[in-house]
Coordinates of C-alpha atoms and ligand atoms in Angstrom, one line a residue:
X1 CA 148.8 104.5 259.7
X2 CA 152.6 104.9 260.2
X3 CA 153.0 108.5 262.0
X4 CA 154.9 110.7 260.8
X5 CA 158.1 111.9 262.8
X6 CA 157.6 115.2 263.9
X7 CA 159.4 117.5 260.9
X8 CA 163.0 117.7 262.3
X9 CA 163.7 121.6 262.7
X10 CA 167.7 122.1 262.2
X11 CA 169.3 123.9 265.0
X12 CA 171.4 126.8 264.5
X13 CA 175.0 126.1 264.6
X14 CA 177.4 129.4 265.9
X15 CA 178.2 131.1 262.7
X16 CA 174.7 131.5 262.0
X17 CA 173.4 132.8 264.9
X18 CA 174.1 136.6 264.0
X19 CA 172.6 136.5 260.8
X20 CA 169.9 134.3 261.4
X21 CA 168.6 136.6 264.6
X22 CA 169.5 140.0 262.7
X23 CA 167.1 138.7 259.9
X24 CA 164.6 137.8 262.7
X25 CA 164.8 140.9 264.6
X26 CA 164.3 142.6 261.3
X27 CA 161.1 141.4 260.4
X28 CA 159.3 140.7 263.6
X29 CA 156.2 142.5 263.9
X30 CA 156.2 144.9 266.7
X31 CA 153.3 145.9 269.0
X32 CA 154.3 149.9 270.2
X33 CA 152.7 150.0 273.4
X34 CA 153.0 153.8 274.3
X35 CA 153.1 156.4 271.4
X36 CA 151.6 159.7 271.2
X37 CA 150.0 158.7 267.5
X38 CA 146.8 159.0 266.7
X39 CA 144.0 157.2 264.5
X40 CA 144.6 159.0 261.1
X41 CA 140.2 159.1 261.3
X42 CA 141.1 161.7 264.0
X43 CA 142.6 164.1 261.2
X44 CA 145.0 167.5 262.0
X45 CA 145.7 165.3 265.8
X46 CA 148.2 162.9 263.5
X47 CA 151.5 164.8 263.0
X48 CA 153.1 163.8 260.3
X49 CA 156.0 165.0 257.4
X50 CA 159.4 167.0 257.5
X51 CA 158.3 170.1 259.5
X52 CA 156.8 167.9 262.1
X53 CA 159.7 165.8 261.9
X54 CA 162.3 168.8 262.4
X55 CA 160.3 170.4 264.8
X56 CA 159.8 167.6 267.4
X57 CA 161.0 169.0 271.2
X58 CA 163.6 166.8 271.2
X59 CA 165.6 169.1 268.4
X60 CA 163.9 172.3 269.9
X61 CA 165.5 172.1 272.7
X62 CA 168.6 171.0 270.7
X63 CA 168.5 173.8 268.7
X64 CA 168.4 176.0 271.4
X65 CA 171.6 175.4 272.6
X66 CA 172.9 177.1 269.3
X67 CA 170.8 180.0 268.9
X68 CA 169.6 183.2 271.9
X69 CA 166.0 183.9 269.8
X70 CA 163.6 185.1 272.2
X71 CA 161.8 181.8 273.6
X72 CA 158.1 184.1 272.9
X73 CA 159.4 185.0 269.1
X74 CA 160.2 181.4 268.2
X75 CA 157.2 179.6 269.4
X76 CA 155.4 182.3 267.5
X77 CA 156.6 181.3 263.8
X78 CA 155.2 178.8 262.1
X79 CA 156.0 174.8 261.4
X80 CA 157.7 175.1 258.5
X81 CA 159.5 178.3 259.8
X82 CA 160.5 176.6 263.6
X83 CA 161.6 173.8 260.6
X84 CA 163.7 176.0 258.7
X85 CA 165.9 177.6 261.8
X86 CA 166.4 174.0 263.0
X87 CA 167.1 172.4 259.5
X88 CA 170.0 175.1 259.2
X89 CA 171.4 175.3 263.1
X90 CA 171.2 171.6 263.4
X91 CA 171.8 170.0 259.9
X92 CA 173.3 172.1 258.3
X93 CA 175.8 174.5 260.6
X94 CA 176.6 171.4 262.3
X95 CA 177.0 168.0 261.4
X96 CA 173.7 166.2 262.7
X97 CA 175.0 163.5 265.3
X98 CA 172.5 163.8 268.1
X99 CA 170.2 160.8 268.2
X100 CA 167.0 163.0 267.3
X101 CA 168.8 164.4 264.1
X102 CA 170.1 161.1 263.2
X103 CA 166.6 160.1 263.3
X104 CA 165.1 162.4 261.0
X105 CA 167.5 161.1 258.1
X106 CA 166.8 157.9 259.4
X107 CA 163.1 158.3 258.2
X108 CA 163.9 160.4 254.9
X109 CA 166.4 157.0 254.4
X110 CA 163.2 154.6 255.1
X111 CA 160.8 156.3 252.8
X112 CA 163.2 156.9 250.1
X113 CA 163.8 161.0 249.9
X114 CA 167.3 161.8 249.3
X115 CA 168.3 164.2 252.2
X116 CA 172.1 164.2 250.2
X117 CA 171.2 167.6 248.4
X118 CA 170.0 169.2 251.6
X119 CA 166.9 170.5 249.6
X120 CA 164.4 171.2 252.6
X121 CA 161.9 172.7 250.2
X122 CA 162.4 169.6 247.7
X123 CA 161.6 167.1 250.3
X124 CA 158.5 168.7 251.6
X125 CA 157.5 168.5 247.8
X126 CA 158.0 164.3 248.7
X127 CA 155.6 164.8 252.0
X128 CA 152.7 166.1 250.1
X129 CA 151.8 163.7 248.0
X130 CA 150.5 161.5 250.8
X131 CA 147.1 161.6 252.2
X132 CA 147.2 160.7 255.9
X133 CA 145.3 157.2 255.2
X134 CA 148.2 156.4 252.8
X135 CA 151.3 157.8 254.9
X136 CA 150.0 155.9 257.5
X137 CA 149.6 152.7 255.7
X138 CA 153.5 153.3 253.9
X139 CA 155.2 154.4 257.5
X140 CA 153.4 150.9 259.4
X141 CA 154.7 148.6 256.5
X142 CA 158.0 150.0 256.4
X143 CA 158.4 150.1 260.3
X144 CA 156.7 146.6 260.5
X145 CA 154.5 148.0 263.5
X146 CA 151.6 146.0 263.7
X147 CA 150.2 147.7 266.2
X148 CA 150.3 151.7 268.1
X149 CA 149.1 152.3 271.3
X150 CA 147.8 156.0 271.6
X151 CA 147.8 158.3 274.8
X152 CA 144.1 159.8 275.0
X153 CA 142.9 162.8 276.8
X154 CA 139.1 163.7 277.5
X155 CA 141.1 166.6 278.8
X156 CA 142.3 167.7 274.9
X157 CA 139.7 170.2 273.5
X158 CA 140.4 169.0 270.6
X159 CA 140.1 165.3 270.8
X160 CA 137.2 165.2 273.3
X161 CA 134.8 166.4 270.8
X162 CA 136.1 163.4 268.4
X163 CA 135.6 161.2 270.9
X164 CA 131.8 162.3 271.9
X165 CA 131.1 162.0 268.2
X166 CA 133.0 158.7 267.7
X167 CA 134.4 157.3 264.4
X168 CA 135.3 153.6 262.7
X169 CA 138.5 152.9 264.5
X170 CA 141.4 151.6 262.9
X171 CA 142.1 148.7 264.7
X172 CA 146.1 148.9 264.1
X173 CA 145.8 152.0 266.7
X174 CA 144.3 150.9 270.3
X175 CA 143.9 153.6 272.9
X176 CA 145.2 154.4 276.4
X177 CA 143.5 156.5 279.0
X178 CA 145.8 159.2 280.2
X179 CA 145.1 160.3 283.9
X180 CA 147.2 163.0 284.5
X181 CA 144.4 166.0 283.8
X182 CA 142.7 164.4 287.0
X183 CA 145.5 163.0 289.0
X184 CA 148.2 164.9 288.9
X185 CA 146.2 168.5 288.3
X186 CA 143.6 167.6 290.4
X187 CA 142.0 171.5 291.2
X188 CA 142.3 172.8 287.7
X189 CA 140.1 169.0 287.2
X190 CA 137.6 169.4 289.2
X191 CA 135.6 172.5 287.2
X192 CA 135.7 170.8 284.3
X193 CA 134.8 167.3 285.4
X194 CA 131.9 169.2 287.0
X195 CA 131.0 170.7 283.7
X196 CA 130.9 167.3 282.2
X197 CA 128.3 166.5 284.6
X198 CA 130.4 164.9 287.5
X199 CA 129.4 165.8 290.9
X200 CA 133.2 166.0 292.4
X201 CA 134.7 168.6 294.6
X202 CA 138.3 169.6 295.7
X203 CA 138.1 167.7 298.3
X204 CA 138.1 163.7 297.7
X205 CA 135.2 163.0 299.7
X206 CA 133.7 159.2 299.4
X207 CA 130.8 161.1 296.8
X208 CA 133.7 162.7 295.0
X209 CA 135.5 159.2 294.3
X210 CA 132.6 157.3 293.0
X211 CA 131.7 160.2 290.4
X212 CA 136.0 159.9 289.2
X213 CA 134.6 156.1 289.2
X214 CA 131.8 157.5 286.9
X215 CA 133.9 159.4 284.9
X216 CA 136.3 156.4 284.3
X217 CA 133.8 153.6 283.5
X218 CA 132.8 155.8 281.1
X219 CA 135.7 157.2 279.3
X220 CA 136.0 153.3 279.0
X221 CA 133.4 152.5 278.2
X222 CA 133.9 154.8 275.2
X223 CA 137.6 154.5 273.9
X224 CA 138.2 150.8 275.2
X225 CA 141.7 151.5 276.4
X226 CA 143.6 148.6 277.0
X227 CA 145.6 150.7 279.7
X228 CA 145.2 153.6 282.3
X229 CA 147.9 155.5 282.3
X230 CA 150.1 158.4 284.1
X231 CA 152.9 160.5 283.9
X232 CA 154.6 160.9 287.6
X233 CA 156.7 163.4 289.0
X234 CA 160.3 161.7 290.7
X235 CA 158.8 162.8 294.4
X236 CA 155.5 160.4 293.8
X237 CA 155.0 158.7 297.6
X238 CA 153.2 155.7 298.2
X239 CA 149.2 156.5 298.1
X240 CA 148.9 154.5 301.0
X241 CA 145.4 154.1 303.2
X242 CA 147.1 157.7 305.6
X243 CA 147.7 159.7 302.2
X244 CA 146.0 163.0 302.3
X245 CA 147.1 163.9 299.2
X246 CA 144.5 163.8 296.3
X247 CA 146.3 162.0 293.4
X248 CA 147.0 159.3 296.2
X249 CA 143.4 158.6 297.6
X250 CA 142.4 159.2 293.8
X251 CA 144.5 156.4 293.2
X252 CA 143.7 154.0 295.7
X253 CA 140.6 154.6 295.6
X254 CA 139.5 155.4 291.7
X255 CA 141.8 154.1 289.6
X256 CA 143.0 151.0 290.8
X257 CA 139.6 149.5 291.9
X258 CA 138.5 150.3 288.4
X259 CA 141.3 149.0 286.7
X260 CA 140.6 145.7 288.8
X261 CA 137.2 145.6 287.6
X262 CA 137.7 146.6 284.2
X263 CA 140.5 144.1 284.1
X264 CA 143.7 146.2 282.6
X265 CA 146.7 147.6 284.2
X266 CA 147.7 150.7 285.7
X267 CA 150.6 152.6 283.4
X268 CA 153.1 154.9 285.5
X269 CA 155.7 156.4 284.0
X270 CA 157.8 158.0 286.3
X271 CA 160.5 160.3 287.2
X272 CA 159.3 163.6 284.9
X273 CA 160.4 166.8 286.6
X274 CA 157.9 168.9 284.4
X275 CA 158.3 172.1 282.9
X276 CA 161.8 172.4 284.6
X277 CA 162.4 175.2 281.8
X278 CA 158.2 176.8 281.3
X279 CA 159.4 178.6 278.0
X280 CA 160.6 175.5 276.6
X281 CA 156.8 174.3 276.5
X282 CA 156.7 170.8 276.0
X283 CA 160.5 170.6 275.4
X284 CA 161.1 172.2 278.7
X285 CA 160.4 168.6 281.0
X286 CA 163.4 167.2 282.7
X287 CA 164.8 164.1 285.0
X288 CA 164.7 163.3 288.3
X289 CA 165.4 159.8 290.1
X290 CA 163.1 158.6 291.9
X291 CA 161.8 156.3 295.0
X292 CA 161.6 152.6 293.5
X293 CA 159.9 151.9 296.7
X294 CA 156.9 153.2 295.9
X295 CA 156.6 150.9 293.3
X296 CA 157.4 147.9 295.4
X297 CA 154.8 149.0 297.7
X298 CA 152.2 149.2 295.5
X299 CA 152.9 146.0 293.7
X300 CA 152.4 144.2 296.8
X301 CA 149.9 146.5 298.6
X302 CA 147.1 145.9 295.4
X303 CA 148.4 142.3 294.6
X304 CA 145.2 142.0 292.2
X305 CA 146.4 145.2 290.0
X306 CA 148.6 145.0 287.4
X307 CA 151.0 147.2 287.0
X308 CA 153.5 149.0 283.7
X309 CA 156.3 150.5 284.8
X310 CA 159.0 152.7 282.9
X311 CA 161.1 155.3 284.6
X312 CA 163.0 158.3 283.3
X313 CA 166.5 158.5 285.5
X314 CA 168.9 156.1 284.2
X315 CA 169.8 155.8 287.8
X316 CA 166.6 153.6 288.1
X317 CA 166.8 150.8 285.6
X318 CA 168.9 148.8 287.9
X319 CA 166.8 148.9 290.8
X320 CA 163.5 148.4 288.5
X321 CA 164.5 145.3 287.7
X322 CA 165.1 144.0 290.6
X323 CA 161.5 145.2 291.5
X324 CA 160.1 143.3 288.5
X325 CA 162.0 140.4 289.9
X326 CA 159.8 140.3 292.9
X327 CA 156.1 141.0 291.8
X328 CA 154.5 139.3 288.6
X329 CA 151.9 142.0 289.1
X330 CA 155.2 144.3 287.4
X331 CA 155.9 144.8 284.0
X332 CA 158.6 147.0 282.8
X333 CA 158.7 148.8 279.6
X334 CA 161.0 151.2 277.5
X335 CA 163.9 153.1 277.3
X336 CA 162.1 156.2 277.7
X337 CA 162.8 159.6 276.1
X338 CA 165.8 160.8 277.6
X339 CA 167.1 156.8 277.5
X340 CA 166.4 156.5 274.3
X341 CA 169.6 157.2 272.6
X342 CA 171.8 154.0 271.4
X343 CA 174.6 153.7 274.5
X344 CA 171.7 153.3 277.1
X345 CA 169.3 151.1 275.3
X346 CA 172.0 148.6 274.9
X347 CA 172.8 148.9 278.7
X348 CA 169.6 149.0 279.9
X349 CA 168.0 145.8 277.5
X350 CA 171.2 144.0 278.7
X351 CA 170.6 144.0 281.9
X352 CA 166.9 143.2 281.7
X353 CA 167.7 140.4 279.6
X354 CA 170.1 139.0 282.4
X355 CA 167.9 139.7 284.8
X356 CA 164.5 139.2 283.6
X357 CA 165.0 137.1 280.3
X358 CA 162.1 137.1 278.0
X359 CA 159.3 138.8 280.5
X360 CA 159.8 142.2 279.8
X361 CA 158.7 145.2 276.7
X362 CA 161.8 146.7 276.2
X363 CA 161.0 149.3 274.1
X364 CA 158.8 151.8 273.4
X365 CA 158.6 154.7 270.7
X366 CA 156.8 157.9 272.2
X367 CA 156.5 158.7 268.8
X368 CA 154.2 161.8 268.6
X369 CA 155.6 162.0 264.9
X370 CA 154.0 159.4 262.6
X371 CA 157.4 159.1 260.5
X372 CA 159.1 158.8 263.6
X373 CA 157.7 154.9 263.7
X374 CA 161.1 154.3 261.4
X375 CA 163.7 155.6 262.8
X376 CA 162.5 154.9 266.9
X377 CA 162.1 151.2 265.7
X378 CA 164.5 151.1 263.1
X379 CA 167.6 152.3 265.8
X380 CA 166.5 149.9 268.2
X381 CA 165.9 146.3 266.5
X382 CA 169.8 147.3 265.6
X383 CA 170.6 147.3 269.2
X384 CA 168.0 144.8 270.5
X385 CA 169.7 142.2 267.4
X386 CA 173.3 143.0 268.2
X387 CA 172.3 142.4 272.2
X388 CA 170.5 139.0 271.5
X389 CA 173.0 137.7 269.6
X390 CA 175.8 138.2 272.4
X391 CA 173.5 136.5 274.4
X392 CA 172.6 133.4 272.1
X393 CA 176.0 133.0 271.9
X394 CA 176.7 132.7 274.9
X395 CA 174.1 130.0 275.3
X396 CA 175.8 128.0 271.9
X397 CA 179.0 128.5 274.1
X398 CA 177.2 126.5 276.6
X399 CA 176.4 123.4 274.4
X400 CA 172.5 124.7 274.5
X401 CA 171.1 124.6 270.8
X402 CA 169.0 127.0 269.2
X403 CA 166.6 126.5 266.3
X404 CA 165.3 129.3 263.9
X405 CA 161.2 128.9 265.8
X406 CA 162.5 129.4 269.1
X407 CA 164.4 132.6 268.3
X408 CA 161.3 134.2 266.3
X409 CA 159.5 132.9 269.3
X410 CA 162.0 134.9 271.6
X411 CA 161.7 138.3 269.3
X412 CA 157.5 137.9 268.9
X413 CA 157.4 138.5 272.9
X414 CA 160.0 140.9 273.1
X415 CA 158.8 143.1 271.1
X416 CA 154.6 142.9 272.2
X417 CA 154.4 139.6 273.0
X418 CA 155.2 139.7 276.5
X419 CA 153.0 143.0 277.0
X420 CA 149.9 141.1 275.0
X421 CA 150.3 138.4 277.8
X422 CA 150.6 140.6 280.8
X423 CA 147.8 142.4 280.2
X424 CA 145.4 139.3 279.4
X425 CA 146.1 137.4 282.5
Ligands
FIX1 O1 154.3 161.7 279.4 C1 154.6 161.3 278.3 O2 153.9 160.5 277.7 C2 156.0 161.7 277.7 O3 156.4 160.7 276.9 C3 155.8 163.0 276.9 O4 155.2 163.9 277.8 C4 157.1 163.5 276.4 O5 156.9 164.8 275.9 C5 157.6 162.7 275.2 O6 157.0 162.7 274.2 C6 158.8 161.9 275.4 O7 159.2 161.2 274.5
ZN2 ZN1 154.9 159.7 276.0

């Protein structure tokens, strides 16, 4: 039987390259590998809607910078009140050109509400008409986010109980369990891991790290994360075999041997200086640079652990690369909250391109707002579109051609691909 010559797939000559990857970009499905979302199964824990949307810390904290209220007498009015204040200092006193405020019209855009007439009480009418199954299902399509990655707690009074009584997940959300209850406050941990039934004192003796052990294989056990994870401050040291310091010897000795034999990586996200301002509460976190050592060290000092990496100081990108260039065990991700604004994504995915190509997640959302899923994602496949298309040009400059598979290949590991890969092998 006469075979058939492979199908010949056109390449993609120079004056289609833009449009062909912006259209690519555009429709890729994207796996959002850190996000503060939650299964919609787990009710009032999924924010979601205009007042959440207004009143996210980001624009908080913005809003503060235009207004003296006393810090105790705004936390204490409601959602839609906190929305109200920030609607009219941010959007409507002043034109609305920080990235966050940009964002929320960005979503009102997406799901079709006409922000034009500045009717905050008309477009709550638009958020009510959703039940959280269907909002959910509306905001995933439109986003093309095929997949959220939550950040889970045993810690949270109000999602342990959920999690002891257990629900039908929705596959589309996968979870990730967050360490920083235990590792980072270890004595406020240890009464309450003790109430749970874990025989652990204040100090880390060899009894105290099998029952963390216990407590991890459990937690597990139960939510199937396909990640540990943790929040670290910028003056993290090495937890090397002389630390006496509890998160370290937690960490060599808890986490990572659990993550090896539970097979998934280790998440540290580092270079939070929390609580910089406390009566900012969660908007009050700020930025410091830290020692890109310590991740070098621990790369090669637990070659069998894998490791996520994303860190908060600007200053730090560079430098992380270059560390990702030298351990496989590394993957770096996002541009992470305070680098998440359009002039440093476009640095920072620029120079991971050139000096990691393809093997990196270069984004993340941190949504904690369901609606935010269009506007984090929307921003960025701009940016990530405009920067992949300087750099296929340059390879058509070159006399290298390009055809339509290989650049959806390209975008599918860019955005989750590369991640899905990293944490199988
Ligand atoms: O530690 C984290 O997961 C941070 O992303 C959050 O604490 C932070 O408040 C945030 O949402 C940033 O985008
Ligand atoms: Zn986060």
């Amino acid at each position: 039987m006469q075979r058939r010559s492979p199908k010949k797939i056109s390449t993609l000559p120079l004056s289609r390259i833009k449009s062909a990857v912006h259209e690519i970009v555009q429709r890729t499905p994207i796996h959002d590998i850190h996000t503060h979302l939650y299964d919609p199964a787990l009710g009032p824990l999924l924010l979601r809607g205009i007042d959440e949307l207004l009143s996210y810390h980001y624009l908080v904290a913005e809003a503060f910078r235009y207004h003296r209220m006393d810090y105790a007498r705004f936390w204490a009015m409601s959602k839609p009140r906190q929305a109200d204040l920030i609607w009219d200092l941010l959007f409507l006193q002043n034109s609305p050109v920080s990235e966050s405020c940009r964002g929320v019209l960005t979503c009102l855009q997406a799901l079709g509400i006409d922000a034009k007439k500045r009717d905050l009480p008309l477009i709550r009418k638009h958020f009510e008409k959703w039940s959280a199954h269907d909002h959910v299902d509306r905001v995933l399509e439109l986003s093309r986010v095929g997949r959220v990655v939550m950040t889970n707690n045993p810690f949270d009074d109000l999602e342990r109980p959920l999690w002891l009584k257990g629900w039908k997940r929705d596959e589309r959300f996968q979870a990730a369990l967050r360490l920083d209850d235990v590792l980072v406050t270890w004595p406020q941990a240890v009464p309450r891991l003790r109430e749970w039934g874990y025989d652990v004192t204040l100090e880390t003796s060899p009894r105290t790290i099998a029952e963390v052990r216990r407590y991890l294989d459990d937690w597990i056990k139960r939510m199937k994360p396909i990640y540990l994870a943790v929040s670290l401050p910028p003056c993290f040291e090495f937890p090397g075999p002389g630390s006496r310091a509890p998160i370290s010897k937690l960490i060599a000795n808890a986490v990572l041997p659990v993550c090896r034999g539970h097979n998934i990586p280790f998440a540290m996200m580092i270079g939070v200086k929390k609580l910089t301002n406390p009566q900012l509460h969660v908007a009050g976190d700020s930025v410091g640079h830290a020692d890109i050592g310590v991740v070098e060290k621990m790369c090669d000092a637990w070659p069998d652990n894998r490791f996520l990496v994303t860190m908060l100081s600007r200053e730090n990108q560079h430098e992380l690369c270059v560390a990702a260039r030298k351990f496989h065990n590394l993957h770096i991700f996002g541009c992470w909250w305070f680098l998440n604004n359009p002039s440093i994504i476009e640095e920072i995915t620029r120079e991971r391109l050139e000096l990691l190509g393809l093997s990196i997640t270069p984004q993340h959302s941190d949504c904690r707002v369901l609606d935010q899923l269009l506007y984090k994602w929307g921003h960025f496949r701009e940016i990530l579109a405009k920067v992949l298309t300087e750099k296929y040009t340059d390879l058509a400059r070159t006399g290298w051609t390009l055809t339509t598979p290989e650049v959806e290949r390209d975008a599918k590991k860019i955005l989750g691909g590369s991640f899905q890969t990293f944490i199988k092998n």
